JSON list of C-alpha atoms in Angstrom, two decimals:
[
{"chain": "A", "resi": 58, "resn": "UNK", "atom": "CA", "xyz": [207.91, 116.70, 31.46]},
{"chain": "A", "resi": 59, "resn": "UNK", "atom": "CA", "xyz": [210.37, 113.99, 32.45]},
{"chain": "A", "resi": 60, "resn": "UNK", "atom": "CA", "xyz": [213.98, 114.47, 31.51]},
{"chain": "A", "resi": 61, "resn": "UNK", "atom": "CA", "xyz": [216.41, 111.92, 30.13]},
{"chain": "A", "resi": 62, "resn": "UNK", "atom": "CA", "xyz": [216.36, 108.83, 32.32]},
{"chain": "A", "resi": 63, "resn": "UNK", "atom": "CA", "xyz": [219.39, 106.61, 32.77]},
{"chain": "A", "resi": 64, "resn": "UNK", "atom": "CA", "xyz": [219.96, 103.46, 34.75]},
{"chain": "A", "resi": 65, "resn": "UNK", "atom": "CA", "xyz": [221.73, 102.28, 36.71]},
{"chain": "A", "resi": 66, "resn": "UNK", "atom": "CA", "xyz": [223.22, 105.39, 38.30]},
{"chain": "A", "resi": 67, "resn": "UNK", "atom": "CA", "xyz": [226.22, 103.47, 39.58]},
{"chain": "A", "resi": 68, "resn": "UNK", "atom": "CA", "xyz": [227.83, 100.20, 38.54]},
{"chain": "A", "resi": 69, "resn": "UNK", "atom": "CA", "xyz": [230.87, 98.41, 39.93]},
{"chain": "A", "resi": 70, "resn": "UNK", "atom": "CA", "xyz": [232.22, 95.39, 38.08]},
{"chain": "A", "resi": 71, "resn": "UNK", "atom": "CA", "xyz": [235.40, 93.42, 37.79]},
{"chain": "A", "resi": 72, "resn": "UNK", "atom": "CA", "xyz": [237.46, 93.64, 34.63]},
{"chain": "A", "resi": 73, "resn": "UNK", "atom": "CA", "xyz": [236.52, 91.30, 31.81]},
{"chain": "A", "resi": 74, "resn": "UNK", "atom": "CA", "xyz": [232.88, 91.31, 32.92]},
{"chain": "A", "resi": 75, "resn": "UNK", "atom": "CA", "xyz": [230.12, 92.64, 30.65]},
{"chain": "A", "resi": 76, "resn": "UNK", "atom": "CA", "xyz": [228.05, 95.71, 31.53]},
{"chain": "A", "resi": 77, "resn": "UNK", "atom": "CA", "xyz": [225.07, 97.49, 30.00]},
{"chain": "A", "resi": 78, "resn": "UNK", "atom": "CA", "xyz": [223.63, 100.96, 30.41]},
{"chain": "A", "resi": 79, "resn": "UNK", "atom": "CA", "xyz": [220.09, 101.98, 29.56]},
{"chain": "A", "resi": 80, "resn": "UNK", "atom": "CA", "xyz": [218.73, 105.34, 28.43]},
{"chain": "A", "resi": 81, "resn": "UNK", "atom": "CA", "xyz": [215.20, 106.62, 27.90]},
{"chain": "A", "resi": 82, "resn": "UNK", "atom": "CA", "xyz": [215.23, 109.97, 26.08]},
{"chain": "A", "resi": 83, "resn": "UNK", "atom": "CA", "xyz": [212.82, 112.85, 26.44]},
{"chain": "A", "resi": 84, "resn": "UNK", "atom": "CA", "xyz": [209.49, 112.07, 24.79]},
{"chain": "A", "resi": 85, "resn": "UNK", "atom": "CA", "xyz": [209.44, 113.17, 21.17]},
{"chain": "A", "resi": 86, "resn": "UNK", "atom": "CA", "xyz": [213.23, 113.46, 20.85]},
{"chain": "A", "resi": 87, "resn": "UNK", "atom": "CA", "xyz": [214.33, 111.47, 17.83]},
{"chain": "A", "resi": 88, "resn": "UNK", "atom": "CA", "xyz": [218.07, 112.03, 18.23]},
{"chain": "A", "resi": 89, "resn": "UNK", "atom": "CA", "xyz": [219.97, 110.26, 20.99]},
{"chain": "A", "resi": 90, "resn": "UNK", "atom": "CA", "xyz": [223.61, 110.53, 22.00]},
{"chain": "A", "resi": 91, "resn": "UNK", "atom": "CA", "xyz": [225.97, 108.54, 24.20]},
{"chain": "A", "resi": 92, "resn": "UNK", "atom": "CA", "xyz": [228.93, 110.38, 25.71]},
{"chain": "A", "resi": 93, "resn": "UNK", "atom": "CA", "xyz": [231.75, 109.21, 27.96]},
{"chain": "A", "resi": 94, "resn": "UNK", "atom": "CA", "xyz": [233.25, 111.49, 30.57]},
{"chain": "A", "resi": 95, "resn": "UNK", "atom": "CA", "xyz": [236.58, 110.64, 32.16]},
{"chain": "A", "resi": 96, "resn": "UNK", "atom": "CA", "xyz": [237.46, 112.10, 35.52]},
{"chain": "A", "resi": 97, "resn": "UNK", "atom": "CA", "xyz": [238.31, 115.80, 35.29]},
{"chain": "A", "resi": 98, "resn": "UNK", "atom": "CA", "xyz": [237.49, 116.07, 31.61]},
{"chain": "A", "resi": 99, "resn": "UNK", "atom": "CA", "xyz": [234.54, 117.13, 29.50]},
{"chain": "A", "resi": 100, "resn": "UNK", "atom": "CA", "xyz": [232.20, 114.58, 27.90]},
{"chain": "A", "resi": 101, "resn": "UNK", "atom": "CA", "xyz": [233.21, 113.00, 24.58]},
{"chain": "A", "resi": 102, "resn": "UNK", "atom": "CA", "xyz": [230.73, 111.71, 22.03]},
{"chain": "A", "resi": 103, "resn": "UNK", "atom": "CA", "xyz": [230.68, 107.95, 21.50]},
{"chain": "A", "resi": 104, "resn": "UNK", "atom": "CA", "xyz": [227.70, 107.52, 19.19]},
{"chain": "A", "resi": 105, "resn": "UNK", "atom": "CA", "xyz": [224.75, 109.45, 17.83]},
{"chain": "A", "resi": 106, "resn": "UNK", "atom": "CA", "xyz": [221.41, 108.02, 16.69]},
{"chain": "A", "resi": 107, "resn": "UNK", "atom": "CA", "xyz": [218.78, 109.58, 14.50]},
{"chain": "A", "resi": 108, "resn": "UNK", "atom": "CA", "xyz": [215.74, 107.42, 15.15]},
{"chain": "A", "resi": 109, "resn": "UNK", "atom": "CA", "xyz": [217.01, 103.83, 14.83]},
{"chain": "A", "resi": 110, "resn": "UNK", "atom": "CA", "xyz": [220.04, 104.69, 12.71]},
{"chain": "A", "resi": 111, "resn": "UNK", "atom": "CA", "xyz": [223.52, 105.21, 14.12]},
{"chain": "A", "resi": 112, "resn": "UNK", "atom": "CA", "xyz": [224.64, 108.22, 12.04]},
{"chain": "A", "resi": 113, "resn": "UNK", "atom": "CA", "xyz": [227.95, 108.80, 13.82]},
{"chain": "A", "resi": 114, "resn": "UNK", "atom": "CA", "xyz": [229.75, 105.98, 15.62]},
{"chain": "A", "resi": 115, "resn": "UNK", "atom": "CA", "xyz": [233.25, 106.99, 14.62]},
{"chain": "A", "resi": 116, "resn": "UNK", "atom": "CA", "xyz": [234.36, 107.39, 18.25]},
{"chain": "A", "resi": 117, "resn": "UNK", "atom": "CA", "xyz": [232.88, 104.14, 19.51]},
{"chain": "A", "resi": 118, "resn": "UNK", "atom": "CA", "xyz": [235.54, 101.48, 20.25]},
{"chain": "A", "resi": 119, "resn": "UNK", "atom": "CA", "xyz": [233.87, 98.76, 18.28]},
{"chain": "A", "resi": 120, "resn": "UNK", "atom": "CA", "xyz": [236.00, 95.90, 19.52]},
{"chain": "A", "resi": 121, "resn": "UNK", "atom": "CA", "xyz": [234.28, 95.94, 22.90]},
{"chain": "A", "resi": 122, "resn": "UNK", "atom": "CA", "xyz": [231.52, 98.54, 22.77]},
{"chain": "A", "resi": 123, "resn": "UNK", "atom": "CA", "xyz": [228.13, 98.15, 21.12]},
{"chain": "A", "resi": 124, "resn": "UNK", "atom": "CA", "xyz": [224.92, 100.12, 21.16]},
{"chain": "A", "resi": 125, "resn": "UNK", "atom": "CA", "xyz": [221.40, 99.71, 19.93]},
{"chain": "A", "resi": 126, "resn": "UNK", "atom": "CA", "xyz": [218.21, 101.70, 19.64]},
{"chain": "A", "resi": 127, "resn": "UNK", "atom": "CA", "xyz": [215.83, 99.16, 18.22]},
{"chain": "A", "resi": 128, "resn": "UNK", "atom": "CA", "xyz": [212.53, 101.06, 18.15]},
{"chain": "A", "resi": 129, "resn": "UNK", "atom": "CA", "xyz": [213.96, 104.54, 17.92]},
{"chain": "A", "resi": 130, "resn": "UNK", "atom": "CA", "xyz": [213.23, 105.34, 21.54]},
{"chain": "A", "resi": 131, "resn": "UNK", "atom": "CA", "xyz": [215.20, 103.63, 24.35]},
{"chain": "A", "resi": 132, "resn": "UNK", "atom": "CA", "xyz": [218.85, 102.80, 23.86]},
{"chain": "A", "resi": 133, "resn": "UNK", "atom": "CA", "xyz": [221.35, 100.43, 25.42]},
{"chain": "A", "resi": 134, "resn": "UNK", "atom": "CA", "xyz": [225.12, 100.80, 25.48]},
{"chain": "A", "resi": 135, "resn": "UNK", "atom": "CA", "xyz": [227.12, 97.66, 26.21]},
{"chain": "A", "resi": 136, "resn": "UNK", "atom": "CA", "xyz": [230.74, 96.96, 27.02]},
{"chain": "A", "resi": 137, "resn": "UNK", "atom": "CA", "xyz": [232.06, 93.41, 26.73]},
{"chain": "A", "resi": 138, "resn": "UNK", "atom": "CA", "xyz": [234.54, 92.72, 28.18]},
{"chain": "A", "resi": 139, "resn": "UNK", "atom": "CA", "xyz": [235.15, 95.75, 30.39]},
{"chain": "A", "resi": 140, "resn": "UNK", "atom": "CA", "xyz": [238.69, 97.00, 30.99]},
{"chain": "A", "resi": 141, "resn": "UNK", "atom": "CA", "xyz": [240.10, 99.11, 33.80]},
{"chain": "A", "resi": 142, "resn": "UNK", "atom": "CA", "xyz": [240.31, 102.12, 31.48]},
{"chain": "A", "resi": 143, "resn": "UNK", "atom": "CA", "xyz": [236.56, 102.02, 30.89]},
{"chain": "A", "resi": 144, "resn": "UNK", "atom": "CA", "xyz": [235.92, 103.49, 34.32]},
{"chain": "A", "resi": 145, "resn": "UNK", "atom": "CA", "xyz": [234.07, 106.72, 33.59]},
{"chain": "A", "resi": 146, "resn": "UNK", "atom": "CA", "xyz": [230.66, 108.36, 33.62]},
{"chain": "A", "resi": 147, "resn": "UNK", "atom": "CA", "xyz": [228.49, 107.38, 30.66]},
{"chain": "A", "resi": 148, "resn": "UNK", "atom": "CA", "xyz": [226.05, 110.10, 29.71]},
{"chain": "A", "resi": 149, "resn": "UNK", "atom": "CA", "xyz": [223.00, 109.90, 27.49]},
{"chain": "A", "resi": 150, "resn": "UNK", "atom": "CA", "xyz": [221.54, 112.97, 25.82]},
{"chain": "A", "resi": 151, "resn": "UNK", "atom": "CA", "xyz": [218.62, 113.57, 23.48]},
{"chain": "A", "resi": 152, "resn": "UNK", "atom": "CA", "xyz": [217.41, 116.27, 21.15]},
{"chain": "A", "resi": 153, "resn": "UNK", "atom": "CA", "xyz": [214.65, 116.87, 18.64]},
{"chain": "A", "resi": 154, "resn": "UNK", "atom": "CA", "xyz": [215.38, 117.23, 14.97]},
{"chain": "A", "resi": 155, "resn": "UNK", "atom": "CA", "xyz": [212.81, 118.99, 12.86]},
{"chain": "A", "resi": 156, "resn": "UNK", "atom": "CA", "xyz": [213.15, 119.66, 9.15]},
{"chain": "A", "resi": 157, "resn": "UNK", "atom": "CA", "xyz": [216.91, 119.38, 9.19]},
{"chain": "A", "resi": 158, "resn": "UNK", "atom": "CA", "xyz": [217.44, 121.59, 12.24]},
{"chain": "A", "resi": 159, "resn": "UNK", "atom": "CA", "xyz": [218.48, 120.02, 15.50]},
{"chain": "A", "resi": 160, "resn": "UNK", "atom": "CA", "xyz": [217.39, 121.40, 18.81]},
{"chain": "A", "resi": 161, "resn": "UNK", "atom": "CA", "xyz": [219.35, 121.66, 22.06]},
{"chain": "A", "resi": 162, "resn": "UNK", "atom": "CA", "xyz": [220.76, 118.50, 23.62]},
{"chain": "A", "resi": 163, "resn": "UNK", "atom": "CA", "xyz": [219.51, 117.60, 27.09]},
{"chain": "A", "resi": 164, "resn": "UNK", "atom": "CA", "xyz": [221.52, 115.26, 29.26]},
{"chain": "A", "resi": 165, "resn": "UNK", "atom": "CA", "xyz": [220.63, 112.55, 31.71]},
{"chain": "A", "resi": 166, "resn": "UNK", "atom": "CA", "xyz": [222.33, 112.15, 35.12]},
{"chain": "A", "resi": 167, "resn": "UNK", "atom": "CA", "xyz": [224.79, 109.57, 33.81]},
{"chain": "A", "resi": 168, "resn": "UNK", "atom": "CA", "xyz": [225.94, 106.13, 34.92]},
{"chain": "A", "resi": 169, "resn": "UNK", "atom": "CA", "xyz": [229.18, 106.04, 36.89]},
{"chain": "A", "resi": 170, "resn": "UNK", "atom": "CA", "xyz": [231.08, 102.87, 36.00]},
{"chain": "A", "resi": 171, "resn": "UNK", "atom": "CA", "xyz": [233.92, 101.58, 38.13]},
{"chain": "A", "resi": 172, "resn": "UNK", "atom": "CA", "xyz": [235.94, 98.65, 36.80]},
{"chain": "A", "resi": 173, "resn": "UNK", "atom": "CA", "xyz": [238.05, 96.86, 39.41]},
{"chain": "B", "resi": 48, "resn": "UNK", "atom": "CA", "xyz": [236.13, 122.59, 14.37]},
{"chain": "B", "resi": 49, "resn": "UNK", "atom": "CA", "xyz": [236.28, 125.84, 16.26]},
{"chain": "B", "resi": 50, "resn": "UNK", "atom": "CA", "xyz": [237.92, 125.51, 19.65]},
{"chain": "B", "resi": 51, "resn": "UNK", "atom": "CA", "xyz": [237.18, 127.43, 22.83]},
{"chain": "B", "resi": 52, "resn": "UNK", "atom": "CA", "xyz": [239.46, 128.72, 25.58]},
{"chain": "B", "resi": 53, "resn": "UNK", "atom": "CA", "xyz": [238.22, 129.29, 29.11]},
{"chain": "B", "resi": 54, "resn": "UNK", "atom": "CA", "xyz": [239.97, 130.06, 32.39]},
{"chain": "B", "resi": 55, "resn": "UNK", "atom": "CA", "xyz": [240.29, 126.89, 34.47]},
{"chain": "B", "resi": 56, "resn": "UNK", "atom": "CA", "xyz": [238.73, 128.40, 37.57]},
{"chain": "B", "resi": 57, "resn": "UNK", "atom": "CA", "xyz": [236.99, 131.49, 38.92]},
{"chain": "B", "resi": 58, "resn": "UNK", "atom": "CA", "xyz": [235.22, 132.48, 42.07]},
{"chain": "B", "resi": 59, "resn": "UNK", "atom": "CA", "xyz": [232.70, 135.10, 43.07]},
{"chain": "B", "resi": 60, "resn": "UNK", "atom": "CA", "xyz": [230.74, 136.10, 46.15]},
{"chain": "B", "resi": 61, "resn": "UNK", "atom": "CA", "xyz": [227.18, 134.96, 46.62]},
{"chain": "B", "resi": 62, "resn": "UNK", "atom": "CA", "xyz": [224.71, 137.57, 45.37]},
{"chain": "B", "resi": 63, "resn": "UNK", "atom": "CA", "xyz": [227.20, 139.16, 43.02]},
{"chain": "B", "resi": 64, "resn": "UNK", "atom": "CA", "xyz": [227.32, 138.76, 39.25]},
{"chain": "B", "resi": 65, "resn": "UNK", "atom": "CA", "xyz": [229.52, 136.00, 37.88]},
{"chain": "B", "resi": 66, "resn": "UNK", "atom": "CA", "xyz": [231.06, 136.81, 34.48]},
{"chain": "B", "resi": 67, "resn": "UNK", "atom": "CA", "xyz": [232.55, 133.81, 32.74]},
{"chain": "B", "resi": 68, "resn": "UNK", "atom": "CA", "xyz": [234.63, 134.56, 29.62]},
{"chain": "B", "resi": 69, "resn": "UNK", "atom": "CA", "xyz": [235.21, 132.36, 26.61]},
{"chain": "B", "resi": 70, "resn": "UNK", "atom": "CA", "xyz": [237.44, 132.83, 23.56]},
{"chain": "B", "resi": 71, "resn": "UNK", "atom": "CA", "xyz": [236.46, 131.24, 20.24]},
{"chain": "B", "resi": 72, "resn": "UNK", "atom": "CA", "xyz": [238.59, 133.15, 17.75]},
{"chain": "B", "resi": 73, "resn": "UNK", "atom": "CA", "xyz": [238.21, 130.57, 14.94]},
{"chain": "B", "resi": 74, "resn": "UNK", "atom": "CA", "xyz": [234.43, 130.42, 15.04]},
{"chain": "B", "resi": 75, "resn": "UNK", "atom": "CA", "xyz": [232.68, 130.25, 11.68]},
{"chain": "B", "resi": 76, "resn": "UNK", "atom": "CA", "xyz": [229.79, 132.44, 10.64]},
{"chain": "B", "resi": 77, "resn": "UNK", "atom": "CA", "xyz": [227.19, 129.72, 11.00]},
{"chain": "B", "resi": 78, "resn": "UNK", "atom": "CA", "xyz": [228.38, 128.31, 14.31]},
{"chain": "B", "resi": 79, "resn": "UNK", "atom": "CA", "xyz": [226.51, 128.97, 17.53]},
{"chain": "B", "resi": 80, "resn": "UNK", "atom": "CA", "xyz": [227.99, 129.49, 20.99]},
{"chain": "B", "resi": 81, "resn": "UNK", "atom": "CA", "xyz": [226.46, 127.20, 23.60]},
{"chain": "B", "resi": 82, "resn": "UNK", "atom": "CA", "xyz": [226.88, 127.21, 27.35]},
{"chain": "B", "resi": 83, "resn": "UNK", "atom": "CA", "xyz": [226.31, 124.22, 29.61]},
{"chain": "B", "resi": 84, "resn": "UNK", "atom": "CA", "xyz": [227.13, 123.69, 33.23]},
{"chain": "B", "resi": 85, "resn": "UNK", "atom": "CA", "xyz": [227.75, 120.54, 35.24]},
{"chain": "B", "resi": 86, "resn": "UNK", "atom": "CA", "xyz": [227.06, 120.41, 38.91]},
{"chain": "B", "resi": 87, "resn": "UNK", "atom": "CA", "xyz": [228.91, 117.71, 40.81]},
{"chain": "B", "resi": 88, "resn": "UNK", "atom": "CA", "xyz": [227.57, 114.19, 40.10]},
{"chain": "B", "resi": 89, "resn": "UNK", "atom": "CA", "xyz": [225.00, 115.44, 37.58]},
{"chain": "B", "resi": 90, "resn": "UNK", "atom": "CA", "xyz": [224.83, 115.50, 33.81]},
{"chain": "B", "resi": 91, "resn": "UNK", "atom": "CA", "xyz": [225.54, 118.72, 31.90]},
{"chain": "B", "resi": 92, "resn": "UNK", "atom": "CA", "xyz": [222.69, 121.23, 32.06]},
{"chain": "B", "resi": 93, "resn": "UNK", "atom": "CA", "xyz": [221.88, 123.49, 29.13]},
{"chain": "B", "resi": 94, "resn": "UNK", "atom": "CA", "xyz": [222.04, 127.20, 30.00]},
{"chain": "B", "resi": 95, "resn": "UNK", "atom": "CA", "xyz": [221.84, 129.35, 26.89]},
{"chain": "B", "resi": 96, "resn": "UNK", "atom": "CA", "xyz": [223.04, 129.70, 23.31]},
{"chain": "B", "resi": 97, "resn": "UNK", "atom": "CA", "xyz": [223.41, 132.44, 20.70]},
{"chain": "B", "resi": 98, "resn": "UNK", "atom": "CA", "xyz": [224.67, 133.21, 17.23]},
{"chain": "B", "resi": 99, "resn": "UNK", "atom": "CA", "xyz": [225.55, 136.91, 17.11]},
{"chain": "B", "resi": 100, "resn": "UNK", "atom": "CA", "xyz": [223.02, 138.81, 19.20]},
{"chain": "B", "resi": 101, "resn": "UNK", "atom": "CA", "xyz": [223.05, 138.98, 22.98]},
{"chain": "B", "resi": 102, "resn": "UNK", "atom": "CA", "xyz": [220.65, 136.57, 24.60]},
{"chain": "B", "resi": 103, "resn": "UNK", "atom": "CA", "xyz": [218.94, 136.42, 27.99]},
{"chain": "B", "resi": 104, "resn": "UNK", "atom": "CA", "xyz": [216.82, 133.80, 29.68]},
{"chain": "B", "resi": 105, "resn": "UNK", "atom": "CA", "xyz": [215.76, 133.01, 33.22]},
{"chain": "B", "resi": 106, "resn": "UNK", "atom": "CA", "xyz": [219.15, 131.51, 34.04]},
{"chain": "B", "resi": 107, "resn": "UNK", "atom": "CA", "xyz": [221.71, 133.81, 32.47]},
{"chain": "B", "resi": 108, "resn": "UNK", "atom": "CA", "xyz": [222.72, 136.35, 29.84]},
{"chain": "B", "resi": 109, "resn": "UNK", "atom": "CA", "xyz": [225.07, 135.72, 26.95]},
{"chain": "B", "resi": 110, "resn": "UNK", "atom": "CA", "xyz": [227.08, 138.58, 25.54]},
{"chain": "B", "resi": 111, "resn": "UNK", "atom": "CA", "xyz": [228.82, 137.91, 22.19]},
{"chain": "B", "resi": 112, "resn": "UNK", "atom": "CA", "xyz": [231.34, 140.41, 20.86]},
{"chain": "B", "resi": 113, "resn": "UNK", "atom": "CA", "xyz": [230.66, 142.00, 17.51]},
{"chain": "B", "resi": 114, "resn": "UNK", "atom": "CA", "xyz": [233.49, 140.07, 15.83]},
{"chain": "B", "resi": 115, "resn": "UNK", "atom": "CA", "xyz": [232.14, 136.88, 17.49]},
{"chain": "B", "resi": 116, "resn": "UNK", "atom": "CA", "xyz": [235.61, 135.89, 18.66]},
{"chain": "B", "resi": 117, "resn": "UNK", "atom": "CA", "xyz": [234.65, 135.86, 22.31]},
{"chain": "B", "resi": 118, "resn": "UNK", "atom": "CA", "xyz": [231.65, 135.75, 24.60]},
{"chain": "B", "resi": 119, "resn": "UNK", "atom": "CA", "xyz": [230.74, 136.16, 28.25]},
{"chain": "B", "resi": 120, "resn": "UNK", "atom": "CA", "xyz": [228.19, 134.24, 30.27]},
{"chain": "B", "resi": 121, "resn": "UNK", "atom": "CA", "xyz": [226.68, 136.35, 33.03]},
{"chain": "B", "resi": 122, "resn": "UNK", "atom": "CA", "xyz": [224.94, 134.92, 36.06]},
{"chain": "B", "resi": 123, "resn": "UNK", "atom": "CA", "xyz": [223.41, 138.13, 37.45]},
{"chain": "B", "resi": 124, "resn": "UNK", "atom": "CA", "xyz": [223.03, 137.08, 41.08]},
{"chain": "B", "resi": 125, "resn": "UNK", "atom": "CA", "xyz": [225.12, 134.01, 41.79]},
{"chain": "B", "resi": 126, "resn": "UNK", "atom": "CA", "xyz": [223.99, 131.59, 44.48]},
{"chain": "B", "resi": 127, "resn": "UNK", "atom": "CA", "xyz": [225.80, 128.71, 46.14]},
{"chain": "B", "resi": 128, "resn": "UNK", "atom": "CA", "xyz": [223.88, 126.34, 43.84]},
{"chain": "B", "resi": 129, "resn": "UNK", "atom": "CA", "xyz": [225.62, 127.91, 40.86]},
{"chain": "B", "resi": 130, "resn": "UNK", "atom": "CA", "xyz": [228.90, 126.33, 41.91]},
{"chain": "B", "resi": 131, "resn": "UNK", "atom": "CA", "xyz": [229.69, 124.07, 38.94]},
{"chain": "B", "resi": 132, "resn": "UNK", "atom": "CA", "xyz": [231.91, 123.55, 35.91]},
{"chain": "B", "resi": 133, "resn": "UNK", "atom": "CA", "xyz": [230.79, 125.82, 33.06]},
{"chain": "B", "resi": 134, "resn": "UNK", "atom": "CA", "xyz": [231.44, 124.74, 29.49]},
{"chain": "B", "resi": 135, "resn": "UNK", "atom": "CA", "xyz": [231.54, 127.09, 26.51]},
{"chain": "B", "resi": 136, "resn": "UNK", "atom": "CA", "xyz": [230.98, 125.08, 23.33]},
{"chain": "B", "resi": 137, "resn": "UNK", "atom": "CA", "xyz": [230.87, 125.95, 19.67]},
{"chain": "B", "resi": 138, "resn": "UNK", "atom": "CA", "xyz": [228.27, 123.97, 17.79]},
{"chain": "B", "resi": 139, "resn": "UNK", "atom": "CA", "xyz": [229.62, 121.90, 14.94]},
{"chain": "B", "resi": 140, "resn": "UNK", "atom": "CA", "xyz": [227.18, 121.47, 12.08]},
{"chain": "B", "resi": 141, "resn": "UNK", "atom": "CA", "xyz": [227.00, 118.24, 10.14]},
{"chain": "B", "resi": 142, "resn": "UNK", "atom": "CA", "xyz": [224.56, 115.71, 8.85]},
{"chain": "B", "resi": 143, "resn": "UNK", "atom": "CA", "xyz": [221.63, 117.86, 10.03]},
{"chain": "B", "resi": 144, "resn": "UNK", "atom": "CA", "xyz": [222.54, 117.12, 13.60]},
{"chain": "B", "resi": 145, "resn": "UNK", "atom": "CA", "xyz": [225.40, 118.39, 15.68]},
{"chain": "B", "resi": 146, "resn": "UNK", "atom": "CA", "xyz": [228.21, 117.28, 17.88]},
{"chain": "B", "resi": 147, "resn": "UNK", "atom": "CA", "xyz": [229.07, 119.10, 21.10]},
{"chain": "B", "resi": 148, "resn": "UNK", "atom": "CA", "xyz": [232.81, 119.23, 21.67]},
{"chain": "B", "resi": 149, "resn": "UNK", "atom": "CA", "xyz": [233.45, 119.91, 25.35]},
{"chain": "B", "resi": 150, "resn": "UNK", "atom": "CA", "xyz": [236.68, 121.44, 26.58]},
{"chain": "B", "resi": 151, "resn": "UNK", "atom": "CA", "xyz": [237.83, 121.46, 30.18]},
{"chain": "B", "resi": 152, "resn": "UNK", "atom": "CA", "xyz": [235.47, 124.27, 31.19]},
{"chain": "B", "resi": 153, "resn": "UNK", "atom": "CA", "xyz": [235.68, 126.83, 34.00]},
{"chain": "B", "resi": 154, "resn": "UNK", "atom": "CA", "xyz": [235.21, 125.67, 37.54]},
{"chain": "B", "resi": 155, "resn": "UNK", "atom": "CA", "xyz": [233.15, 128.40, 39.25]},
{"chain": "B", "resi": 156, "resn": "UNK", "atom": "CA", "xyz": [233.13, 128.55, 43.02]},
{"chain": "B", "resi": 157, "resn": "UNK", "atom": "CA", "xyz": [230.49, 130.77, 44.59]},
{"chain": "B", "resi": 158, "resn": "UNK", "atom": "CA", "xyz": [231.60, 131.86, 48.07]},
{"chain": "B", "resi": 159, "resn": "UNK", "atom": "CA", "xyz": [229.12, 132.53, 50.90]}
]
């Protein structure tokens, strides 16, 4: 079974440019998460989806960050415009929720963003 | 949210057991202890989780104290590929899903 797929793996952009990250979760996983990991720190949750609905986006900087999961499968995280402080690894994770109980989260390899 | 405390770094010899401790003294009765690890340039990898009983799988064993205030992850025969940052996380329940709150983890170095 394929794991969580993310692309691109690496992205280098200049500040003020837009950037987008894509995630394909594990088949059958209805819950999807985006995390950000700064250098030397643990990942921090940005947004969580249950199917198409964003159920927790309290940590997403909404002035420049947006996310979507239109058909409840793939998801895209966008930053516009990017700032120097956005340089980080962006991780996608997915899990299966069944009858109110959520299974283990499985992570993708991440996208390393460098903003120059 | 319950917080965890882990030593910043540890090392062990290849082939020996690696015992990684974690303190979670404010854990609630319905919160699970999860362990993930992150090898350089990869996403976090799930290892094991437990509530109150000791757990074992093909990767590791998890020993949780009776008062649930601490736990130990045991890698029985560490290899060089086990060199990674190990995160001990307490699962936060909410809205029928859960948020993983990562700390700084323990950087384990397995020596040849």
